[in-house]
Every structure is written in structure tokens, then in C-alpha cells.
Amino acid sequence: MKKILFLFFVPGGLLLLLTHPAALAQGCSRGLTLWYTAVLPSLLPFLFLSGLLMKTGLFHYLNRIYAPWISRLFGISREGCYAVLLGFLCGFPMGAKVIADLVRDQHISPQEGAYLLGFCNNVSPAFFLNYVCLLKLGYPSVPWGLVLLFYALPVLYGLVTRPFYHFTPAPSAKKQTPLQRLDFPMLDACIMDGFSTITRLGGYIILFTILVQLLELLPLSPAVLAFPGAVLEISCGIDQIALLPGLSAGCRTALACTCASFGGLCICAQTQSVLDGTPLRIRTWLLGRIVIALLTAVLVSLLF
């Protein structure tokens, strides 16, 4: 299968490079700008900080603030509550990265990680509020009802799917790991891991933005191009949806929220990249995204 894909995509990529160099350059520039101006400054500090918190064990003490009620709500370990917090606050694919690190370091079991992966890897509130609601949908102020519904659906999915997972805390999670002294080798490892992750994410963003740019060369209407754009890359897809003529405000809101909820194949590739080296499977996350996106489409259409 890999050989077939190689024989299909590599000659096609070389042909496009020769016939449409301007489109490829524009797509690369667009993806690089998106990565450099939005993803890198917003995500890289969290990657550094999360790595330090986990390697030193300080996240155990942070858990004392919110873990008691999150643990009771979802029936998870105190360590798993850290993934819930970052998965809802920091955005794609930070939730999956934290879950993978927790499983890799045996803070939580693979079964608990699979459960958390289904609903804890979401678009960040900052992106949804600023880019989606205010900039692209044109709300004069934050629509808190829409925001509450958007983030309540992953919570609901987590509550409904909990009976289908059976797990106990990993052995190392039963007793709190002692604090580790921060030193330069540890700091060095966290910095390199953060840059490695953010560079891989940038590569995927550039690749999928180029694909969206190439789609725009096709002789198709903007309405037809918006669907594959939304499936491929979240920012480009929402931008195309916002520019569609003739849509009602409710329909535009439902489509943009559905795109934001799903995340696109670019986010899927990014999530797969941070899960490497763990028993966690991308289909668990993908199933959750599809179900939550469908619920978002239906409920936002009915209510907004």
C-alpha cells in the first residue's frame, strides 16, 4: 500500500511543481504564515511548560486544584484530569500530546488514555472565540451560548462513552511520584521535545495548506470547494465558509462550528504524529471527532 501511494503521489507532486509553481509557493507561504504567526506562539510555550510539569512531577500538585471534581465527573484518575484540563484549554493537538506523554510515562493506563483521547483533544477556546466567532462569523461580542454548547458536547460525549471503557489507574499512578529536581539536561530535553513537536505540526500545516491551494485551481464554485477545504484544514475551511455568498447566519454558524469541531485531516495527521510510540490509536480520536461534529451540526442548526 505504501509503495502504491509513493508511486502515485511523488510523480503527481513533481508534475504540479513543474506546472503550477506559483500555487505551490503561495500555499507554502500561506501555511508557513499560519504556523509562524498563530500556532507557534500560542502552542510552543504550553509544550515547554507541560513537559517541565510532567518531568518534575509538579502537575500532581496542580491537580489538587481541579482533579477532585473532574475525577468524579468522568470516573478517571487524578493524573488523567491533567489531560482534560489541557485538552480543553490549549487546543489541537495538545490534548493528544499530553495523553500520549501520560501513557508513555505510565502515569495512566492505555485504556484510560484511549477514553480521554475520544473527547479531550479539542480546538482551543482562544481560537474559537477570536478567529471563529468574532473574526469569521462577525459576532459583535462573544456568543456565550454558542461557546457553552460547543464545549458541552465533548463533555457529553465523554460522559456517555465512559461505561464502555474499563480501566484502573496505572501502577505508577497509585502512588504519587516524588518531585524531581529541575536541571539543565531535563530543561534541554523539554525544549528539544517542544521544538520537535511544533516543527512536525508546522510541516503538516504547510502540506495541507498547499493541498487546499491546489484545490482552488479546479474550475469549481466556492460552495463546492468549501467542503474539501473544511475537511483538509480547519483555518482554510472556516475562511472559505465565511466567504460563501447567500448563506443565512444560522447556516454559516453551523458549518463553521462543525468544521471547528471536526478539526480536519491536518489535525488528524498532527494527532497521529504525537501518538507515535504509544498503543493509542487515531481511530479512537477520529470516531469521537465525527460524532461530536455531527452533534454540533444538528444542535447549532436547531438553536442558532
Short mmCIF file of N, CA and C in Angstrom, two decimals, residues 218-229 240-241 243-245:
data_model
loop_
_atom_site.label_atom_id
_atom_site.label_comp_id
_atom_site.label_asym_id
_atom_site.label_seq_id
_atom_site.Cartn_x
_atom_site.Cartn_y
_atom_site.Cartn_z
N LEU A 218 -9.03 24.20 -9.34
CA LEU A 218 -10.08 23.48 -10.06
C LEU A 218 -11.20 24.42 -10.45
N PRO A 219 -11.83 24.19 -11.59
CA PRO A 219 -12.93 25.06 -12.05
C PRO A 219 -14.24 24.73 -11.33
N LEU A 220 -14.26 24.95 -10.03
CA LEU A 220 -15.44 24.64 -9.22
C LEU A 220 -15.89 25.90 -8.49
N SER A 221 -17.15 25.91 -8.09
CA SER A 221 -17.70 27.06 -7.38
C SER A 221 -17.15 27.09 -5.95
N PRO A 222 -17.17 28.28 -5.32
CA PRO A 222 -16.71 28.37 -3.93
C PRO A 222 -17.47 27.46 -2.98
N ALA A 223 -18.77 27.25 -3.24
CA ALA A 223 -19.57 26.38 -2.38
C ALA A 223 -19.09 24.94 -2.44
N VAL A 224 -18.69 24.49 -3.64
CA VAL A 224 -18.19 23.12 -3.79
C VAL A 224 -16.80 22.99 -3.19
N LEU A 225 -15.96 24.00 -3.34
CA LEU A 225 -14.59 23.94 -2.82
C LEU A 225 -14.54 24.05 -1.31
N ALA A 226 -15.57 24.64 -0.69
CA ALA A 226 -15.54 24.83 0.76
C ALA A 226 -15.55 23.51 1.51
N PHE A 227 -16.24 22.50 0.97
CA PHE A 227 -16.33 21.21 1.68
C PHE A 227 -14.98 20.51 1.77
N PRO A 228 -14.27 20.27 0.64
CA PRO A 228 -12.95 19.62 0.80
C PRO A 228 -11.97 20.50 1.56
N GLY A 229 -12.10 21.82 1.45
CA GLY A 229 -11.23 22.70 2.23
C GLY A 229 -11.43 22.52 3.71
N GLN A 240 -13.08 29.76 4.03
CA GLN A 240 -13.90 29.57 2.82
C GLN A 240 -15.39 29.58 3.15
N ILE A 241 -15.77 28.99 4.28
CA ILE A 241 -17.18 29.00 4.69
C ILE A 241 -17.65 30.43 4.96
N LEU A 243 -16.73 33.11 3.59
CA LEU A 243 -16.83 33.90 2.36
C LEU A 243 -17.93 33.42 1.41
N LEU A 244 -18.60 32.33 1.76
CA LEU A 244 -19.64 31.81 0.87
C LEU A 244 -20.81 32.80 0.77
N PRO A 245 -21.24 33.13 -0.44
CA PRO A 245 -22.37 34.05 -0.59
C PRO A 245 -23.71 33.32 -0.44
#
